[in-house]
PDB file of C-alpha atoms in Angstrom:
ATOM      1  CA  MET A  67       0.122  -0.089   0.130  1.00  0.00           C
ATOM      2  CA  VAL A  68       1.440   3.475  -1.129  1.00  0.00           C
ATOM      3  CA  GLN A  69       1.789   6.053   1.813  1.00  0.00           C
ATOM      4  CA  VAL A  70       2.146   9.588   1.093  1.00  0.00           C
ATOM      5  CA  THR A  71       2.157  12.890   2.888  1.00  0.00           C
ATOM      6  CA  PHE A  72       1.222  16.578   2.088  1.00  0.00           C
ATOM      7  CA  LYS A  73       3.111  18.990   4.026  1.00  0.00           C
ATOM      8  CA  GLU A  74       3.972  16.241   6.135  1.00  0.00           C
ATOM      9  CA  THR A  75       0.611  15.182   7.148  1.00  0.00           C
ATOM     10  CA  PRO A  76      -0.437  11.494   6.078  1.00  0.00           C
ATOM     11  CA  MET A  77      -2.973  11.551   3.373  1.00  0.00           C
ATOM     12  CA  THR A  78      -5.578   8.551   2.511  1.00  0.00           C
ATOM     13  CA  LEU A  79      -5.232   7.653  -0.938  1.00  0.00           C
ATOM     14  CA  ILE A  80      -8.451   6.113  -2.593  1.00  0.00           C
ATOM     15  CA  GLY A  81      -8.451   3.471  -4.993  1.00  0.00           C
ATOM     16  CA  ASP A  82      -5.975   0.819  -6.034  1.00  0.00           C
ATOM     17  CA  GLU A  83      -1.946   1.146  -6.350  1.00  0.00           C
ATOM     18  CA  VAL A  84      -1.102   0.808  -9.998  1.00  0.00           C
ATOM     19  CA  LYS A  85       2.015  -1.312 -10.387  1.00  0.00           C
ATOM     20  CA  ILE A  86       4.502  -2.150 -13.077  1.00  0.00           C
ATOM     21  CA  GLY A  87       3.336  -4.888 -15.511  1.00  0.00           C
ATOM     22  CA  ASP A  88      -0.096  -3.829 -14.952  1.00  0.00           C
ATOM     23  CA  LYS A  89      -2.748  -3.567 -17.735  1.00  0.00           C
ATOM     24  CA  THR A  90      -3.143   0.546 -17.517  1.00  0.00           C
ATOM     25  CA  PRO A  91      -6.616   1.350 -15.991  1.00  0.00           C
ATOM     26  CA  ASP A  92      -8.876   3.405 -18.123  1.00  0.00           C
ATOM     27  CA  PHE A  93      -9.920   7.084 -17.052  1.00  0.00           C
ATOM     28  CA  LYS A  94     -12.047   9.944 -17.987  1.00  0.00           C
ATOM     29  CA  VAL A  95     -11.243  13.338 -17.633  1.00  0.00           C
ATOM     30  CA  LEU A  96     -11.996  16.930 -19.252  1.00  0.00           C
ATOM     31  CA  ASP A  97      -9.783  18.591 -21.694  1.00  0.00           C
ATOM     32  CA  ASN A  98      -9.376  22.188 -21.438  1.00  0.00           C
ATOM     33  CA  ASN A  99     -12.509  22.821 -23.635  1.00  0.00           C
ATOM     34  CA  LEU A 100     -14.731  20.793 -21.372  1.00  0.00           C
ATOM     35  CA  GLN A 101     -14.201  17.541 -23.664  1.00  0.00           C
ATOM     36  CA  GLU A 102     -14.106  14.089 -21.998  1.00  0.00           C
ATOM     37  CA  VAL A 103     -10.869  12.266 -22.746  1.00  0.00           C
ATOM     38  CA  SER A 104      -9.847   8.896 -21.935  1.00  0.00           C
ATOM     39  CA  LEU A 105      -6.747   6.730 -22.403  1.00  0.00           C
ATOM     40  CA  SER A 106      -8.134   5.101 -25.230  1.00  0.00           C
ATOM     41  CA  ASP A 107      -7.770   8.334 -27.011  1.00  0.00           C
ATOM     42  CA  PHE A 108      -3.912   7.678 -26.933  1.00  0.00           C
ATOM     43  CA  LYS A 109      -3.805   4.097 -28.094  1.00  0.00           C
ATOM     44  CA  GLY A 110      -0.691   2.925 -29.519  1.00  0.00           C
ATOM     45  CA  GLN A 111       1.207   5.464 -28.061  1.00  0.00           C
ATOM     46  CA  VAL A 112       4.106   5.718 -25.417  1.00  0.00           C
ATOM     47  CA  LYS A 113       2.640   7.917 -22.438  1.00  0.00           C
ATOM     48  CA  ILE A 114       4.325   9.780 -19.547  1.00  0.00           C
ATOM     49  CA  ILE A 115       0.926  10.793 -17.262  1.00  0.00           C
ATOM     50  CA  SER A 116       2.505  13.307 -14.834  1.00  0.00           C
ATOM     51  CA  VAL A 117       0.006  13.960 -12.229  1.00  0.00           C
ATOM     52  CA  VAL A 118      -0.029  17.142  -9.681  1.00  0.00           C
ATOM     53  CA  PRO A 119      -2.278  18.420  -7.046  1.00  0.00           C
ATOM     54  CA  SER A 120      -2.671  21.923  -8.937  1.00  0.00           C
ATOM     55  CA  VAL A 121      -0.775  23.094 -11.912  1.00  0.00           C
ATOM     56  CA  ASP A 122      -0.513  26.820 -10.363  1.00  0.00           C
ATOM     57  CA  THR A 123       1.486  26.210  -7.601  1.00  0.00           C
ATOM     58  CA  GLY A 124       5.475  26.039  -7.141  1.00  0.00           C
ATOM     59  CA  VAL A 125       6.272  22.389  -7.538  1.00  0.00           C
ATOM     60  CA  CYS A 126       3.640  21.251  -9.815  1.00  0.00           C
ATOM     61  CA  SER A 127       4.250  24.329 -12.006  1.00  0.00           C
ATOM     62  CA  GLU A 128       7.785  23.354 -12.325  1.00  0.00           C
ATOM     63  CA  GLN A 129       6.960  19.533 -12.651  1.00  0.00           C
ATOM     64  CA  THR A 130       4.835  20.437 -15.489  1.00  0.00           C
ATOM     65  CA  LYS A 131       7.345  22.753 -17.506  1.00  0.00           C
ATOM     66  CA  ARG A 132       9.894  20.283 -16.741  1.00  0.00           C
ATOM     67  CA  PHE A 133       7.897  17.654 -18.819  1.00  0.00           C
ATOM     68  CA  ASN A 134       6.975  19.990 -21.370  1.00  0.00           C
ATOM     69  CA  ASP A 135      10.583  20.796 -21.960  1.00  0.00           C
ATOM     70  CA  GLU A 136      11.422  17.146 -21.916  1.00  0.00           C
ATOM     71  CA  ALA A 137       8.515  16.315 -24.217  1.00  0.00           C
ATOM     72  CA  GLU A 138      10.041  17.830 -27.243  1.00  0.00           C
ATOM     73  CA  LYS A 139      13.016  15.838 -26.891  1.00  0.00           C
ATOM     74  CA  LEU A 140      11.135  12.507 -26.429  1.00  0.00           C
ATOM     75  CA  GLY A 141       9.857  12.304 -30.084  1.00  0.00           C
ATOM     76  CA  ASN A 142       6.557  10.440 -30.527  1.00  0.00           C
ATOM     77  CA  VAL A 143       6.201  10.096 -26.701  1.00  0.00           C
ATOM     78  CA  LYS A 144       2.552  11.497 -25.271  1.00  0.00           C
ATOM     79  CA  VAL A 145       2.988  13.526 -22.152  1.00  0.00           C
ATOM     80  CA  LEU A 146      -0.262  14.059 -20.236  1.00  0.00           C
ATOM     81  CA  THR A 147      -0.499  16.003 -17.143  1.00  0.00           C
ATOM     82  CA  VAL A 148      -3.602  15.611 -14.725  1.00  0.00           C
ATOM     83  CA  SER A 149      -4.655  17.780 -11.874  1.00  0.00           C
ATOM     84  CA  MET A 150      -8.100  18.438 -10.202  1.00  0.00           C
ATOM     85  CA  ASP A 151      -7.760  22.150 -11.159  1.00  0.00           C
ATOM     86  CA  LEU A 152     -10.692  23.260 -13.195  1.00  0.00           C
ATOM     87  CA  PRO A 153     -10.143  23.229 -17.258  1.00  0.00           C
ATOM     88  CA  PHE A 154     -10.378  26.701 -17.259  1.00  0.00           C
ATOM     89  CA  ALA A 155      -7.637  27.347 -14.759  1.00  0.00           C
ATOM     90  CA  GLN A 156      -5.678  24.739 -16.603  1.00  0.00           C
ATOM     91  CA  LYS A 157      -5.908  26.668 -20.069  1.00  0.00           C
ATOM     92  CA  ARG A 158      -5.093  29.974 -18.391  1.00  0.00           C
ATOM     93  CA  TRP A 159      -1.774  28.332 -16.727  1.00  0.00           C
ATOM     94  CA  LYS A 160      -0.812  26.875 -20.144  1.00  0.00           C
ATOM     95  CA  ASN A 161      -1.350  29.766 -21.906  1.00  0.00           C
ATOM     96  CA  GLU A 162       0.505  32.118 -19.524  1.00  0.00           C
ATOM     97  CA  ASN A 163       3.451  29.441 -19.357  1.00  0.00           C
ATOM     98  CA  GLY A 164       3.729  28.944 -23.198  1.00  0.00           C
ATOM     99  CA  ILE A 165       3.080  25.185 -22.571  1.00  0.00           C
ATOM    100  CA  LYS A 166       2.743  23.797 -26.059  1.00  0.00           C
ATOM    101  CA  GLN A 167       4.242  20.125 -26.020  1.00  0.00           C
ATOM    102  CA  ILE A 168       1.897  18.768 -23.593  1.00  0.00           C
ATOM    103  CA  GLU A 169      -1.664  18.286 -22.647  1.00  0.00           C
ATOM    104  CA  ILE A 170      -3.157  18.888 -19.528  1.00  0.00           C
ATOM    105  CA  PHE A 171      -6.284  17.397 -18.136  1.00  0.00           C
ATOM    106  CA  SER A 172      -8.913  18.038 -15.403  1.00  0.00           C
ATOM    107  CA  ASP A 173     -10.163  15.288 -13.152  1.00  0.00           C
ATOM    108  CA  HIS A 174     -12.255  17.448 -11.162  1.00  0.00           C
ATOM    109  CA  ARG A 175     -15.636  16.289 -12.122  1.00  0.00           C
ATOM    110  CA  GLU A 176     -15.750  12.394 -11.065  1.00  0.00           C
ATOM    111  CA  ALA A 177     -12.017  11.908  -9.860  1.00  0.00           C
ATOM    112  CA  ASP A 178     -12.116   9.113 -12.364  1.00  0.00           C
ATOM    113  CA  PHE A 179      -8.051   9.167 -12.836  1.00  0.00           C
ATOM    114  CA  GLY A 180      -7.392   9.702  -9.233  1.00  0.00           C
ATOM    115  CA  ILE A 181      -9.283   6.475  -7.843  1.00  0.00           C
ATOM    116  CA  ASN A 182      -8.411   4.347 -10.928  1.00  0.00           C
ATOM    117  CA  TYR A 183      -4.721   5.204 -10.129  1.00  0.00           C
ATOM    118  CA  GLY A 184      -4.917   5.182  -6.558  1.00  0.00           C
ATOM    119  CA  VAL A 185      -3.904   8.831  -6.137  1.00  0.00           C
ATOM    120  CA  LEU A 186      -6.783  10.621  -4.851  1.00  0.00           C
ATOM    121  CA  MET A 187      -6.166  12.256  -1.454  1.00  0.00           C
ATOM    122  CA  LYS A 188      -9.453  11.691   0.499  1.00  0.00           C
ATOM    123  CA  GLU A 189      -8.466  14.574   2.886  1.00  0.00           C
ATOM    124  CA  LEU A 190      -7.886  17.267   0.348  1.00  0.00           C
ATOM    125  CA  ARG A 191      -9.752  16.138  -2.949  1.00  0.00           C
ATOM    126  CA  LEU A 192      -6.544  16.433  -4.479  1.00  0.00           C
ATOM    127  CA  LEU A 193      -4.206  13.843  -6.672  1.00  0.00           C
ATOM    128  CA  ALA A 194      -1.296  13.004  -5.024  1.00  0.00           C
ATOM    129  CA  ARG A 195       2.158  13.940  -6.862  1.00  0.00           C
ATOM    130  CA  SER A 196       3.054  10.966  -9.235  1.00  0.00           C
ATOM    131  CA  VAL A 197       4.364   9.888 -12.426  1.00  0.00           C
ATOM    132  CA  PHE A 198       3.353   6.774 -14.645  1.00  0.00           C
ATOM    133  CA  VAL A 199       4.857   5.702 -17.857  1.00  0.00           C
ATOM    134  CA  ILE A 200       2.732   3.480 -20.040  1.00  0.00           C
ATOM    135  CA  ASP A 201       4.126   1.512 -23.261  1.00  0.00           C
ATOM    136  CA  ASN A 202       1.898   1.357 -26.750  1.00  0.00           C
ATOM    137  CA  ASP A 203       0.389  -1.597 -25.365  1.00  0.00           C
ATOM    138  CA  ASP A 204      -0.736   0.462 -22.543  1.00  0.00           C
ATOM    139  CA  ILE A 205       1.111  -1.678 -20.069  1.00  0.00           C
ATOM    140  CA  VAL A 206       2.430   0.068 -16.812  1.00  0.00           C
ATOM    141  CA  ARG A 207       6.503   0.349 -17.245  1.00  0.00           C
ATOM    142  CA  TYR A 208       6.985   2.708 -14.562  1.00  0.00           C
ATOM    143  CA  THR A 209       5.589   4.247 -11.489  1.00  0.00           C
ATOM    144  CA  GLU A 210       6.225   6.920  -8.880  1.00  0.00           C
ATOM    145  CA  TYR A 211       3.944   7.750  -5.914  1.00  0.00           C
ATOM    146  CA  VAL A 212       6.045  10.864  -4.438  1.00  0.00           C
ATOM    147  CA  SER A 213       6.063  10.081  -0.825  1.00  0.00           C
ATOM    148  CA  GLU A 214       5.964  13.860  -0.026  1.00  0.00           C
ATOM    149  CA  GLY A 215       3.735  15.809  -1.878  1.00  0.00           C
ATOM    150  CA  THR A 216       5.664  18.856  -1.772  1.00  0.00           C
ATOM    151  CA  ASN A 217       8.687  16.931  -3.377  1.00  0.00           C
ATOM    152  CA  HIS A 218       9.789  16.644  -6.828  1.00  0.00           C
ATOM    153  CA  PRO A 219       9.302  13.620  -8.647  1.00  0.00           C
ATOM    154  CA  ASN A 220      12.586  11.582  -9.951  1.00  0.00           C
ATOM    155  CA  TYR A 221      12.464  13.136 -13.385  1.00  0.00           C
ATOM    156  CA  GLU A 222      15.479  11.231 -14.420  1.00  0.00           C
ATOM    157  CA  LYS A 223      14.198   7.807 -13.608  1.00  0.00           C
ATOM    158  CA  ALA A 224      10.828   8.376 -15.439  1.00  0.00           C
ATOM    159  CA  LEU A 225      12.879   9.519 -18.495  1.00  0.00           C
ATOM    160  CA  GLU A 226      15.036   6.424 -18.376  1.00  0.00           C
ATOM    161  CA  ALA A 227      11.905   4.288 -18.471  1.00  0.00           C
ATOM    162  CA  VAL A 228      10.436   6.210 -21.479  1.00  0.00           C
ATOM    163  CA  ARG A 229      13.750   5.875 -23.461  1.00  0.00           C
ATOM    164  CA  LYS A 230      13.852   2.133 -22.937  1.00  0.00           C
ATOM    165  CA  ILE A 231      10.269   1.571 -24.737  1.00  0.00           C
ATOM    166  CA  SER A 232      10.111   4.469 -27.044  1.00  0.00           C
TER     167      SER A 232
END
């Protein structure tokens, strides 16, 4: 069972932990135009899913910008960021920060992603910082549930996992 803290306070994660080798759980989220998107929309592609509590905060912003910068170098890898932010706020943040290489999705409506990936923090109704690398057959090849929500993920390990399968 994954255990995480947020500002050193233990959090209860809702949903089951996703493990390396698992078939990737499907999910439904909203794009910045309020259109529903699911995992099947990216079928046949290698994917990095970067999960942040809120793109409009320090570490989350840096994490999203870092994966945006890396996406350009990764070629045919789809990089997705998921948070509980409203789609309108995500779109504003994306435009203000010149984010063009990745897509940002909102899980605010049903917390479907959060529950299916075991990252919904019950106490805050935010998503726990995490990274998932998924191959083109939708098999999980790397996971990181960041133990303290205010810390950065291990970018190099996630990128190394992507390079091995892309």
